[in-house]
Amino acid sequence: MKHLLSIADLSRDEINEILDTAVSMHEVQHRDVKKLPTLRGRTIINFFFEDSTRTRSSFELAGKWLSADTINLTGKGTSVSKGESLRDTVKTIDAMGVDMMIIRHMASGAPAQIAQWTNCSIVNAGDGTHEHPSQALLDAYTMRQRLGDLEGRHVALVGDLTHSRVFRSNVLCLTTLGAKVTLVAPATLMPAGIGAWAQADGIELSHDLDAVLPTVDAVMMLRVQRERMSGGFFPTAREYAVTYGLTKARLGLLPDHAVICHPGPMNRGLEISGDAADAAQSLVLDQVSAGVAIRMSILYHLLSGERSGDQSGEGSAS
Amino acid sequence: MSPARDRGPEGPTDDTGGRVVLAQAEISRALRRIAHEILEGNKGSEDLVLMGIPTRGVPLARRLADALHDVEGVEIPVGTLDITMYRDDLRSQPVRAMERSQVPEGGVDGKVVVLVDDVLYSGRTVRAALDSLADLGRPRAVRLAVLVDRGHRELPIRADYVGKNLPTAHAERVSVRLAESDGSDQVVISAPASGGETL
């Protein structure tokens, strides 16, 4: 595995390897010395053309805690703002001898294109409305930590599906792990053509959140991405909150064991109420904490060679 | 009481044709002897902590704790020390699955930590274990107990407690099998499988 561009590139075993390694990485977060020497001498560039709090800081922390040298770049602070093409910019950085570029870009497919232009490992940290693989992995990790094996678990993804790269990666990740997925959204926020591929992948579609909530093990509320909206996808924010928001009243519809997720940042009072965001079932902060561990695992798997056979300890180790 | 250094007479073979150099009873005796040596060297069980190095060092550490309990009547804390992230061959070997490090309650600060592993060979795993341990705390002393020392050290590292010194050729393979992970207790020495040697 050289790049992480899409969850579709990962097998179930590879996903589980990343999640299992993250369990061990998570332990490092609670140590006094948060440092492993694993990636000493490696250089990682965080190249973010869009704003980010969680993803960028957690990738940076992940690199630092694995002893890699990490540099942060944004589109505004580079020669891209002077008119340099994306290709020239990334080839320039590649020529400096970096080992990995972590790319967030507003254009779907940009990380995959950059992977064609460079020799280093590329991680997709969110591209347009396409995918956000590391977010899906950390979501699956967080759910798995609370619910156990996700095989057969029912997860509902609710809200702005049209503009959500998180939902696309999550659907791929959850179905690969054997979970049952239901997508809940108003018709205006269901992506065009979703019916055909949802049917092919055994994914259910619904416009009725109240009917779905009592049947779920986990519900993921998606952010309403108003910055990507150019038209009227719903009449008013108030109406959206009443119909598709996880309100205090709707918390009572969830089974006792069910958990609430949100990839962040949250629009409190729109897709999720303050009561739901801060409820005991809410894993929102667990997701943030898991983000660093998952990204450490991703960096380790991408920068530490390729897996071959079992390395079990036929005691020549040592 | 020092461990035998000879390879002994040609012993029984296992189902793969390898020569069994330690059977279940001998492994058990070796661990009991090591338990006595640890207590003698430490002048008792005070401040002792056992840290098993995965994979097979972990069940060996637990057995050693049981043996120490049988002798001294006290529970010795047992932990796990994963060294995957501290290896010096991460770029040249396939990606390895990581295990969890588990520090016993009470930590390792000021303790006498006995690292437990199955085979001592190049010494690189132990070097990695020392680095890993240093990130978890500051023990008063660190000791090393191994079931088998097969020689061919590449670093200035030696074990304090050895179940059996086993002179080997580089090309030979030493396999430690334990009931907890492999169904039975055996140490087998065999001709090499194809492919390179690990650390």
Short mmCIF file of C-alpha atoms in Angstrom, two decimals:
data_model
loop_
_atom_site.label_atom_id
_atom_site.label_comp_id
_atom_site.label_asym_id
_atom_site.label_seq_id
_atom_site.Cartn_x
_atom_site.Cartn_y
_atom_site.Cartn_z
CA MET A 1 0.00 0.00 0.00
CA LYS A 2 1.69 3.21 -1.17
CA HIS A 3 -1.22 5.67 -1.31
CA LEU A 4 -4.51 6.13 0.52
CA LEU A 5 -6.77 7.74 -2.06
CA SER A 6 -10.07 5.94 -1.57
CA ILE A 7 -11.56 3.42 0.85
CA ALA A 8 -12.44 1.43 -2.27
CA ASP A 9 -8.73 0.60 -2.59
CA LEU A 10 -8.74 -1.23 0.75
CA SER A 11 -9.80 -4.80 1.40
CA ARG A 12 -11.60 -5.78 4.58
CA ASP A 13 -8.38 -7.25 5.96
CA GLU A 14 -6.45 -4.06 5.22
CA ILE A 15 -9.10 -1.94 6.94
CA ASN A 16 -8.99 -4.20 9.97
CA GLU A 17 -5.18 -4.02 10.06
CA ILE A 18 -5.33 -0.24 10.14
CA LEU A 19 -7.99 -0.29 12.88
CA ASP A 20 -6.10 -2.90 14.93
CA THR A 21 -2.85 -0.95 14.73
CA ALA A 22 -4.72 2.18 15.81
CA VAL A 23 -5.71 0.45 19.05
CA SER A 24 -2.04 0.21 19.95
CA MET A 25 -1.33 3.73 18.67
CA HIS A 26 -4.15 5.09 20.85
CA GLU A 27 -2.27 3.96 23.93
CA VAL A 28 0.59 6.33 23.04
CA GLN A 29 -1.77 9.31 23.47
CA HIS A 30 -2.02 8.53 27.17
CA ARG A 31 1.70 8.28 27.81
CA ASP A 32 3.85 11.00 29.33
CA VAL A 33 6.25 10.61 26.41
CA LYS A 34 4.06 10.77 23.30
CA LYS A 35 6.74 9.73 20.86
CA LEU A 36 7.65 6.64 18.87
CA PRO A 37 10.81 6.53 16.74
CA THR A 38 9.08 4.67 13.91
CA LEU A 39 9.23 7.31 11.14
CA ARG A 40 12.42 9.08 12.18
CA GLY A 41 14.05 10.63 9.11
CA ARG A 42 10.82 10.69 7.09
CA THR A 43 9.36 13.95 5.84
CA ILE A 44 5.64 14.56 5.52
CA ILE A 45 3.97 17.62 3.96
CA ASN A 46 0.45 18.54 5.00
CA PHE A 47 -0.82 20.39 1.93
CA PHE A 48 -4.26 21.82 2.66
CA PHE A 49 -6.02 23.90 0.03
CA GLU A 50 -9.14 24.04 2.22
CA ASP A 51 -9.60 25.03 5.84
CA SER A 52 -9.35 22.28 8.42
CA THR A 53 -9.00 21.99 12.17
CA ARG A 54 -9.27 18.29 13.05
CA THR A 55 -7.81 16.63 10.02
CA ARG A 56 -4.80 18.85 9.61
CA SER A 57 -3.89 19.02 13.29
CA SER A 58 -4.37 15.28 13.78
CA PHE A 59 -2.25 14.40 10.74
CA GLU A 60 0.41 16.77 12.02
CA LEU A 61 0.30 15.28 15.51
CA ALA A 62 0.34 11.75 14.07
CA GLY A 63 3.48 12.53 12.09
CA LYS A 64 5.18 14.23 15.03
CA TRP A 65 4.34 11.43 17.47
CA LEU A 66 5.89 8.95 15.04
CA SER A 67 9.02 11.18 14.87
CA ALA A 68 8.55 12.26 11.24
CA ASP A 69 9.39 15.81 10.19
CA THR A 70 6.10 17.47 9.28
CA ILE A 71 5.54 20.71 7.39
CA ASN A 72 2.21 22.47 6.89
CA LEU A 73 1.40 24.26 3.66
CA THR A 74 -1.79 25.97 2.57
CA GLY A 75 -2.80 27.13 -0.88
CA LYS A 76 -2.79 30.75 0.29
CA GLY A 77 0.79 30.68 1.49
CA THR A 78 2.34 29.07 -1.57
CA SER A 79 3.09 30.01 -5.15
CA VAL A 80 -0.33 28.64 -6.11
CA SER A 81 -1.64 32.05 -5.11
CA LYS A 82 0.80 33.59 -7.62
CA GLY A 83 -0.65 31.51 -10.42
CA GLU A 84 1.61 28.45 -10.29
CA SER A 85 -0.20 25.33 -11.45
CA LEU A 86 -1.00 22.54 -9.01
CA ARG A 87 1.21 20.21 -11.04
CA ASP A 88 4.23 22.50 -10.83
CA THR A 89 3.68 23.09 -7.14
CA VAL A 90 3.53 19.43 -6.15
CA LYS A 91 6.39 18.48 -8.47
CA THR A 92 8.47 21.21 -6.84
CA ILE A 93 7.74 19.79 -3.40
CA ASP A 94 8.36 16.26 -4.67
CA ALA A 95 11.77 17.36 -5.99
CA MET A 96 12.74 18.30 -2.44
CA GLY A 97 12.61 14.62 -1.54
CA VAL A 98 9.58 14.38 0.73
CA ASP A 99 8.24 10.93 1.57
CA MET A 100 4.55 11.74 1.79
CA MET A 101 2.06 14.43 0.88
CA ILE A 102 -1.22 14.65 2.71
CA ILE A 103 -3.57 16.49 0.38
CA ARG A 104 -6.83 18.28 1.00
CA HIS A 105 -8.25 19.93 -2.09
CA MET A 106 -11.53 21.41 -3.19
CA ALA A 107 -11.44 19.43 -6.45
CA SER A 108 -12.64 15.83 -6.40
CA GLY A 109 -9.87 13.57 -7.68
CA ALA A 110 -6.99 15.98 -7.00
CA PRO A 111 -5.05 13.59 -4.73
CA ALA A 112 -5.34 10.78 -7.29
CA GLN A 113 -4.06 13.12 -9.98
CA ILE A 114 -1.18 14.26 -7.77
CA ALA A 115 -0.25 10.62 -7.18
CA GLN A 116 0.32 10.36 -10.94
CA TRP A 117 2.70 13.33 -10.90
CA THR A 118 4.87 12.45 -7.89
CA ASN A 119 6.96 9.62 -6.48
CA CYS A 120 5.98 10.02 -2.84
CA SER A 121 3.04 8.51 -0.96
CA ILE A 122 -0.19 10.47 -1.24
CA VAL A 123 -2.91 10.51 1.38
CA ASN A 124 -6.31 11.90 0.48
CA ALA A 125 -7.34 14.11 3.39
CA GLY A 126 -10.59 15.09 1.68
CA ASP A 127 -11.13 15.99 -1.97
CA GLY A 128 -14.15 18.01 -2.99
CA THR A 129 -17.30 15.94 -2.62
CA HIS A 130 -15.49 12.69 -3.44
CA GLU A 131 -13.94 11.01 -0.39
CA HIS A 132 -12.37 11.43 3.03
CA PRO A 133 -10.88 7.99 3.74
CA SER A 134 -9.14 8.70 7.05
CA GLN A 135 -12.38 10.12 8.47
CA ALA A 136 -14.25 6.94 7.54
CA LEU A 137 -11.55 4.80 9.15
CA LEU A 138 -11.66 6.78 12.38
CA ASP A 139 -15.46 6.65 12.40
CA ALA A 140 -15.39 2.87 11.99
CA TYR A 141 -12.71 2.63 14.68
CA THR A 142 -14.77 4.72 17.12
CA MET A 143 -17.92 2.68 16.50
CA ARG A 144 -16.00 -0.58 16.78
CA GLN A 145 -14.46 0.45 20.10
CA ARG A 146 -17.96 1.01 21.54
CA LEU A 147 -20.06 -1.56 19.69
CA GLY A 148 -17.56 -4.32 18.93
CA ASP A 149 -17.41 -6.00 15.53
CA LEU A 150 -19.43 -4.00 12.99
CA GLU A 151 -20.55 -7.08 11.05
CA GLY A 152 -24.35 -6.95 10.92
CA ARG A 153 -24.56 -3.63 12.81
CA HIS A 154 -27.01 -1.07 11.47
CA VAL A 155 -25.63 2.41 10.84
CA ALA A 156 -27.69 5.35 9.57
CA LEU A 157 -26.00 8.26 7.80
CA VAL A 158 -28.23 11.28 7.99
CA GLY A 159 -28.31 14.66 6.30
CA ASP A 160 -26.47 16.43 3.54
CA LEU A 161 -25.41 13.47 1.40
CA THR A 162 -25.04 15.46 -1.80
CA HIS A 163 -22.09 17.51 -0.61
CA SER A 164 -20.58 14.97 1.79
CA ARG A 165 -17.29 13.21 1.04
CA VAL A 166 -17.46 11.71 4.52
CA PHE A 167 -20.62 9.82 3.68
CA ARG A 168 -19.10 8.32 0.51
CA SER A 169 -16.07 7.00 2.33
CA ASN A 170 -18.19 5.82 5.24
CA VAL A 171 -20.55 3.86 3.02
CA LEU A 172 -17.59 2.06 1.42
CA CYS A 173 -15.89 1.43 4.76
CA LEU A 174 -18.96 0.28 6.67
CA THR A 175 -20.25 -2.03 3.93
CA THR A 176 -16.77 -3.53 3.51
CA LEU A 177 -16.80 -4.30 7.24
CA GLY A 178 -20.20 -5.98 6.90
CA ALA A 179 -22.41 -3.29 8.42
CA LYS A 180 -25.92 -2.56 7.16
CA VAL A 181 -26.20 1.05 6.04
CA THR A 182 -29.28 3.26 5.69
CA LEU A 183 -29.03 6.71 4.15
CA VAL A 184 -31.51 9.29 5.40
CA ALA A 185 -31.95 12.67 3.70
CA PRO A 186 -34.48 14.89 2.02
CA ALA A 187 -34.81 14.18 -1.69
CA THR A 188 -32.99 17.42 -2.47
CA LEU A 189 -29.89 16.24 -0.62
CA MET A 190 -29.79 12.71 -2.06
CA PRO A 191 -27.04 12.60 -4.72
CA ALA A 192 -28.17 12.11 -8.31
CA GLY A 193 -28.22 8.46 -9.34
CA ILE A 194 -27.92 7.20 -5.77
CA GLY A 195 -30.79 4.77 -6.18
CA ALA A 196 -28.97 2.50 -8.62
CA TRP A 197 -25.74 2.07 -6.70
CA ALA A 198 -27.47 1.92 -3.34
CA GLN A 199 -29.58 -0.95 -4.59
CA ALA A 200 -26.52 -2.70 -6.01
CA ASP A 201 -24.68 -2.43 -2.68
CA GLY A 202 -27.65 -3.35 -0.51
CA ILE A 203 -27.93 0.14 0.97
CA GLU A 204 -31.35 1.36 2.04
CA LEU A 205 -32.61 4.87 1.39
CA SER A 206 -35.12 6.69 3.55
CA HIS A 207 -36.65 10.12 3.97
CA ASP A 208 -38.12 9.28 7.38
CA LEU A 209 -35.61 9.74 10.19
CA ASP A 210 -38.12 8.91 12.92
CA ALA A 211 -38.76 5.48 11.40
CA VAL A 212 -35.07 4.64 11.09
CA LEU A 213 -33.73 5.76 14.47
CA PRO A 214 -35.28 2.95 16.61
CA THR A 215 -33.53 0.32 14.45
CA VAL A 216 -29.95 1.63 14.49
CA ASP A 217 -26.83 0.74 16.43
CA ALA A 218 -25.19 3.99 15.35
CA VAL A 219 -26.39 7.19 13.76
CA MET A 220 -24.03 9.57 12.02
CA MET A 221 -25.29 13.08 11.56
CA LEU A 222 -23.65 14.82 8.62
CA ARG A 223 -22.87 18.49 8.56
CA VAL A 224 -25.09 20.64 6.37
CA GLN A 225 -22.42 22.12 4.10
CA ARG A 226 -23.86 25.51 3.38
CA GLU A 227 -20.55 26.73 1.96
CA ARG A 228 -20.96 24.26 -0.90
CA MET A 229 -24.63 25.02 -1.52
CA SER A 230 -25.53 27.31 -4.37
CA GLY A 231 -29.28 26.79 -4.36
CA GLY A 232 -32.17 26.22 -2.01
CA PHE A 233 -31.90 22.61 -0.87
CA PHE A 234 -34.40 23.09 1.93
CA PRO A 235 -36.83 25.90 2.72
CA THR A 236 -35.37 27.07 6.03
CA ALA A 237 -32.79 25.95 8.56
CA ARG A 238 -35.58 25.65 11.11
CA GLU A 239 -37.56 23.27 8.90
CA TYR A 240 -34.46 21.16 8.24
CA ALA A 241 -33.71 20.92 11.96
CA VAL A 242 -37.27 19.85 12.74
CA THR A 243 -37.39 17.23 9.99
CA TYR A 244 -33.83 15.87 9.83
CA GLY A 245 -32.03 17.15 12.91
CA LEU A 246 -31.15 14.93 15.85
CA THR A 247 -33.25 16.87 18.33
CA LYS A 248 -33.66 16.25 22.04
CA ALA A 249 -37.01 14.61 21.32
CA ARG A 250 -35.45 12.21 18.82
CA LEU A 251 -32.84 11.04 21.31
CA GLY A 252 -35.64 9.06 22.95
CA LEU A 253 -36.17 7.10 19.72
CA LEU A 254 -32.66 5.64 19.81
CA PRO A 255 -32.08 2.22 21.41
CA ASP A 256 -30.20 2.46 24.73
CA HIS A 257 -27.02 0.97 23.28
CA ALA A 258 -26.98 3.14 20.15
CA VAL A 259 -24.25 5.71 19.64
CA ILE A 260 -24.20 9.13 17.99
CA CYS A 261 -21.41 10.22 15.68
CA HIS A 262 -20.65 13.44 13.84
CA PRO A 263 -17.53 14.06 11.76
CA GLY A 264 -17.39 17.71 12.81
CA PRO A 265 -17.52 20.60 12.70
CA MET A 266 -21.07 20.57 14.05
CA ASN A 267 -23.84 23.01 13.25
CA ARG A 268 -25.47 22.86 16.67
CA GLY A 269 -29.17 23.43 16.39
CA LEU A 270 -29.25 22.45 12.71
CA GLU A 271 -28.31 18.81 12.02
CA ILE A 272 -27.65 18.05 15.69
CA SER A 273 -28.97 19.65 18.85
CA GLY A 274 -26.77 20.56 21.77
CA ASP A 275 -28.51 17.87 23.83
CA ALA A 276 -27.60 15.19 21.31
CA ALA A 277 -24.06 16.43 20.78
CA ASP A 278 -23.37 16.34 24.51
CA ALA A 279 -25.40 13.19 25.32
CA ALA A 280 -23.85 10.16 26.97
CA GLN A 281 -24.22 8.23 23.71
CA SER A 282 -22.34 10.88 21.76
CA LEU A 283 -18.93 9.76 20.46
CA VAL A 284 -18.04 13.10 18.89
CA LEU A 285 -14.98 13.70 21.08
CA ASP A 286 -14.02 10.02 20.90
CA GLN A 287 -13.90 10.47 17.13
CA VAL A 288 -11.50 13.39 17.51
CA SER A 289 -9.30 11.39 19.87
CA ALA A 290 -9.37 8.39 17.55
CA GLY A 291 -8.39 10.62 14.63
CA VAL A 292 -4.80 10.90 15.78
CA ALA A 293 -4.47 7.14 16.43
CA ILE A 294 -5.98 6.22 13.07
CA ARG A 295 -3.74 8.67 11.24
CA MET A 296 -0.68 7.32 13.04
CA SER A 297 -1.72 3.88 11.86
CA ILE A 298 -2.17 5.12 8.29
CA LEU A 299 1.27 6.76 8.25
CA TYR A 300 2.84 3.63 9.67
CA HIS A 301 1.22 1.37 7.09
CA LEU A 302 2.09 3.62 4.16
CA LEU A 303 5.67 4.40 5.12
CA SER A 304 6.90 1.12 6.55
CA GLY A 305 7.19 -1.26 3.64
CA GLU A 306 4.82 -3.83 2.26
CA ARG A 307 3.28 -6.71 4.07
CA SER A 308 4.29 -10.18 3.05
CA GLY A 309 3.72 -13.39 5.00
CA ASP A 310 3.15 -13.95 8.67
CA GLN A 311 6.03 -12.81 10.82
CA SER A 312 5.12 -14.99 13.73
CA GLY A 313 7.84 -15.61 16.15
CA GLU A 314 9.55 -18.66 14.99
CA GLY A 315 12.11 -17.65 17.50
CA SER A 316 14.75 -16.64 15.09
CA ALA A 317 13.72 -13.23 16.25
CA SER A 318 15.90 -11.60 18.54
CA MET B 1 23.60 -23.39 38.70
CA SER B 2 24.47 -22.65 35.10
CA PRO B 3 22.58 -23.79 32.03
CA ALA B 4 23.98 -26.53 29.86
CA ARG B 5 25.99 -25.33 26.90
CA ASP B 6 26.20 -28.51 24.85
CA ARG B 7 23.76 -29.36 22.14
CA GLY B 8 23.40 -32.79 23.68
CA PRO B 9 22.78 -36.07 21.96
CA GLU B 10 20.63 -36.24 18.88
CA GLY B 11 17.18 -35.98 20.38
CA PRO B 12 13.69 -36.74 19.08
CA THR B 13 12.35 -34.96 16.04
CA ASP B 14 9.07 -33.16 15.57
CA ASP B 15 6.65 -33.73 12.70
CA THR B 16 8.51 -31.26 10.51
CA GLY B 17 11.80 -33.09 10.89
CA GLY B 18 13.26 -30.54 13.29
CA ARG B 19 15.23 -31.68 16.31
CA VAL B 20 13.49 -31.16 19.66
CA VAL B 21 16.05 -29.61 22.00
CA LEU B 22 13.68 -28.78 24.84
CA ALA B 23 10.48 -30.63 25.63
CA GLN B 24 7.63 -29.57 27.91
CA ALA B 25 9.21 -30.85 31.14
CA GLU B 26 12.57 -29.23 30.36
CA ILE B 27 10.96 -25.87 29.57
CA SER B 28 9.08 -26.05 32.85
CA ARG B 29 12.25 -26.89 34.77
CA ALA B 30 14.17 -24.08 33.06
CA LEU B 31 11.52 -21.53 34.03
CA ARG B 32 11.51 -22.73 37.63
CA ARG B 33 15.30 -22.41 37.76
CA ILE B 34 15.14 -18.92 36.26
CA ALA B 35 12.54 -17.97 38.87
CA HIS B 36 14.92 -19.04 41.64
CA GLU B 37 17.81 -17.16 40.00
CA ILE B 38 15.74 -13.98 39.70
CA LEU B 39 14.81 -14.12 43.38
CA GLU B 40 18.41 -14.83 44.34
CA GLY B 41 19.76 -12.00 42.19
CA ASN B 42 17.13 -9.55 43.42
CA LYS B 43 17.41 -10.72 47.05
CA GLY B 44 13.69 -11.42 47.09
CA SER B 45 10.69 -10.30 45.10
CA GLU B 46 10.58 -6.64 46.11
CA ASP B 47 9.95 -4.19 43.24
CA LEU B 48 10.02 -6.96 40.62
CA VAL B 49 8.03 -6.42 37.43
CA LEU B 50 8.00 -8.86 34.51
CA MET B 51 7.55 -7.47 31.00
CA GLY B 52 6.97 -10.02 28.26
CA ILE B 53 8.02 -9.18 24.71
CA PRO B 54 5.38 -10.35 22.22
CA THR B 55 4.65 -12.81 20.94
CA ARG B 56 5.96 -15.66 23.02
CA GLY B 57 7.67 -13.61 25.67
CA VAL B 58 4.23 -12.73 27.04
CA PRO B 59 3.09 -16.25 28.03
CA LEU B 60 6.62 -16.99 29.23
CA ALA B 61 6.45 -13.95 31.52
CA ARG B 62 3.13 -15.16 32.90
CA ARG B 63 4.57 -18.62 33.56
CA LEU B 64 7.58 -17.07 35.21
CA ALA B 65 5.24 -15.05 37.44
CA ASP B 66 3.45 -18.28 38.37
CA ALA B 67 6.77 -19.93 39.19
CA LEU B 68 7.80 -16.93 41.31
CA HIS B 69 4.46 -17.16 43.11
CA ASP B 70 5.01 -20.85 43.80
CA VAL B 71 8.44 -20.14 45.29
CA GLU B 72 7.83 -16.86 47.10
CA GLY B 73 4.06 -16.76 47.55
CA VAL B 74 3.70 -13.27 46.10
CA GLU B 75 2.02 -11.96 42.96
CA ILE B 76 4.56 -10.38 40.63
CA PRO B 77 3.11 -7.78 38.23
CA VAL B 78 3.26 -8.84 34.59
CA GLY B 79 3.12 -6.48 31.64
CA THR B 80 3.59 -6.51 27.89
CA LEU B 81 6.21 -4.53 26.01
CA ASP B 82 5.61 -4.19 22.29
CA ILE B 83 8.75 -3.21 20.42
CA THR B 84 7.37 -3.06 16.87
CA MET B 85 7.66 0.72 16.55
CA TYR B 86 11.21 0.68 17.92
CA ARG B 87 12.68 -1.88 15.50
CA ASP B 88 15.60 -0.78 13.35
CA ASP B 89 14.47 -2.74 10.30
CA LEU B 90 11.04 -1.20 9.68
CA ARG B 91 12.09 0.08 6.26
CA SER B 92 13.62 -3.18 5.12
CA GLN B 93 11.04 -5.67 6.40
CA PRO B 94 7.35 -6.15 5.66
CA VAL B 95 4.89 -4.13 7.74
CA ARG B 96 4.44 -5.81 11.08
CA ALA B 97 1.28 -5.95 13.10
CA MET B 98 1.58 -3.99 16.30
CA GLU B 99 0.72 -5.40 19.72
CA ARG B 100 -0.33 -3.35 22.73
CA SER B 101 2.12 -2.41 25.43
CA GLN B 102 0.55 -2.89 28.83
CA VAL B 103 2.28 -1.49 31.87
CA PRO B 104 1.19 -3.12 35.12
CA GLU B 105 -0.55 -0.95 37.69
CA GLY B 106 2.16 0.80 39.63
CA GLY B 107 4.22 1.44 36.50
CA VAL B 108 7.92 0.76 36.06
CA ASP B 109 9.47 3.79 37.76
CA GLY B 110 11.94 2.63 40.38
CA LYS B 111 11.17 -1.05 39.71
CA VAL B 112 13.42 -3.92 38.75
CA VAL B 113 12.05 -4.82 35.35
CA VAL B 114 12.80 -8.26 33.99
CA LEU B 115 12.35 -8.38 30.22
CA VAL B 116 11.21 -11.83 29.11
CA ASP B 117 11.62 -13.20 25.59
CA ASP B 118 11.74 -16.60 23.99
CA VAL B 119 14.96 -16.46 21.95
CA LEU B 120 17.98 -14.18 22.23
CA TYR B 121 19.74 -13.94 18.89
CA SER B 122 21.13 -10.71 17.37
CA GLY B 123 20.17 -8.59 20.39
CA ARG B 124 18.30 -6.08 18.27
CA THR B 125 14.90 -6.89 19.75
CA VAL B 126 16.29 -6.32 23.22
CA ARG B 127 17.83 -3.01 22.11
CA ALA B 128 14.40 -1.99 20.83
CA ALA B 129 12.82 -3.17 24.10
CA LEU B 130 15.18 -0.99 26.12
CA ASP B 131 14.21 2.04 24.04
CA SER B 132 10.53 1.20 24.38
CA LEU B 133 10.87 0.78 28.13
CA ALA B 134 12.66 4.12 28.46
CA ASP B 135 9.58 5.82 26.98
CA LEU B 136 7.36 4.21 29.60
CA GLY B 137 9.33 5.15 32.67
CA ARG B 138 12.63 4.85 34.50
CA PRO B 139 13.16 1.46 36.10
CA ARG B 140 15.76 1.13 38.87
CA ALA B 141 17.29 -1.77 36.96
CA VAL B 142 16.52 -3.82 33.87
CA ARG B 143 17.29 -7.53 33.59
CA LEU B 144 16.84 -9.94 30.70
CA ALA B 145 15.47 -13.48 30.92
CA VAL B 146 15.30 -15.68 27.83
CA LEU B 147 14.31 -19.28 27.32
CA VAL B 148 16.96 -19.85 24.66
CA ASP B 149 20.19 -18.02 23.84
CA ARG B 150 21.21 -19.12 20.35
CA GLY B 151 24.25 -16.85 20.02
CA HIS B 152 25.22 -14.68 17.00
CA ARG B 153 24.93 -11.39 18.87
CA GLU B 154 25.23 -8.22 16.78
CA LEU B 155 25.09 -5.82 19.73
CA PRO B 156 26.78 -5.78 23.15
CA ILE B 157 23.81 -7.34 24.91
CA ARG B 158 23.65 -10.44 27.10
CA ALA B 159 20.96 -12.17 29.08
CA ASP B 160 20.99 -12.29 32.87
CA TYR B 161 18.91 -15.46 33.00
CA VAL B 162 19.03 -18.18 30.33
CA GLY B 163 16.94 -21.33 30.11
CA LYS B 164 19.30 -22.99 27.66
CA ASN B 165 22.37 -21.86 25.76
CA LEU B 166 21.98 -23.35 22.32
CA PRO B 167 24.90 -22.97 19.92
CA THR B 168 23.47 -22.74 16.41
CA ALA B 169 24.53 -22.04 12.87
CA HIS B 170 23.23 -18.81 11.33
CA ALA B 171 21.31 -20.84 8.79
CA GLU B 172 19.47 -22.92 11.34
CA ARG B 173 16.06 -21.92 12.64
CA VAL B 174 15.10 -22.04 16.30
CA SER B 175 11.38 -22.37 16.90
CA VAL B 176 9.88 -21.93 20.33
CA ARG B 177 6.41 -23.39 20.59
CA LEU B 178 4.25 -22.83 23.62
CA ALA B 179 0.96 -24.40 24.62
CA GLU B 180 -0.71 -20.97 24.83
CA SER B 181 -0.06 -20.14 21.19
CA ASP B 182 1.01 -23.35 19.49
CA GLY B 183 -0.77 -26.16 21.33
CA SER B 184 2.30 -27.71 22.94
CA ASP B 185 5.64 -26.83 24.56
CA GLN B 186 8.74 -27.45 22.46
CA VAL B 187 11.94 -25.82 21.33
CA VAL B 188 12.89 -27.15 17.93
CA ILE B 189 15.99 -26.51 15.87
CA SER B 190 15.69 -27.11 12.16
CA ALA B 191 17.25 -26.40 8.79
CA PRO B 192 16.28 -22.98 7.46
CA ALA B 193 13.10 -22.32 5.61
CA SER B 194 13.65 -20.47 2.37
CA GLY B 195 13.82 -16.71 2.72
CA GLY B 196 15.78 -14.33 4.83
CA GLU B 197 16.19 -14.33 8.54
CA THR B 198 14.37 -11.90 10.72
CA LEU B 199 15.94 -9.94 13.52
#
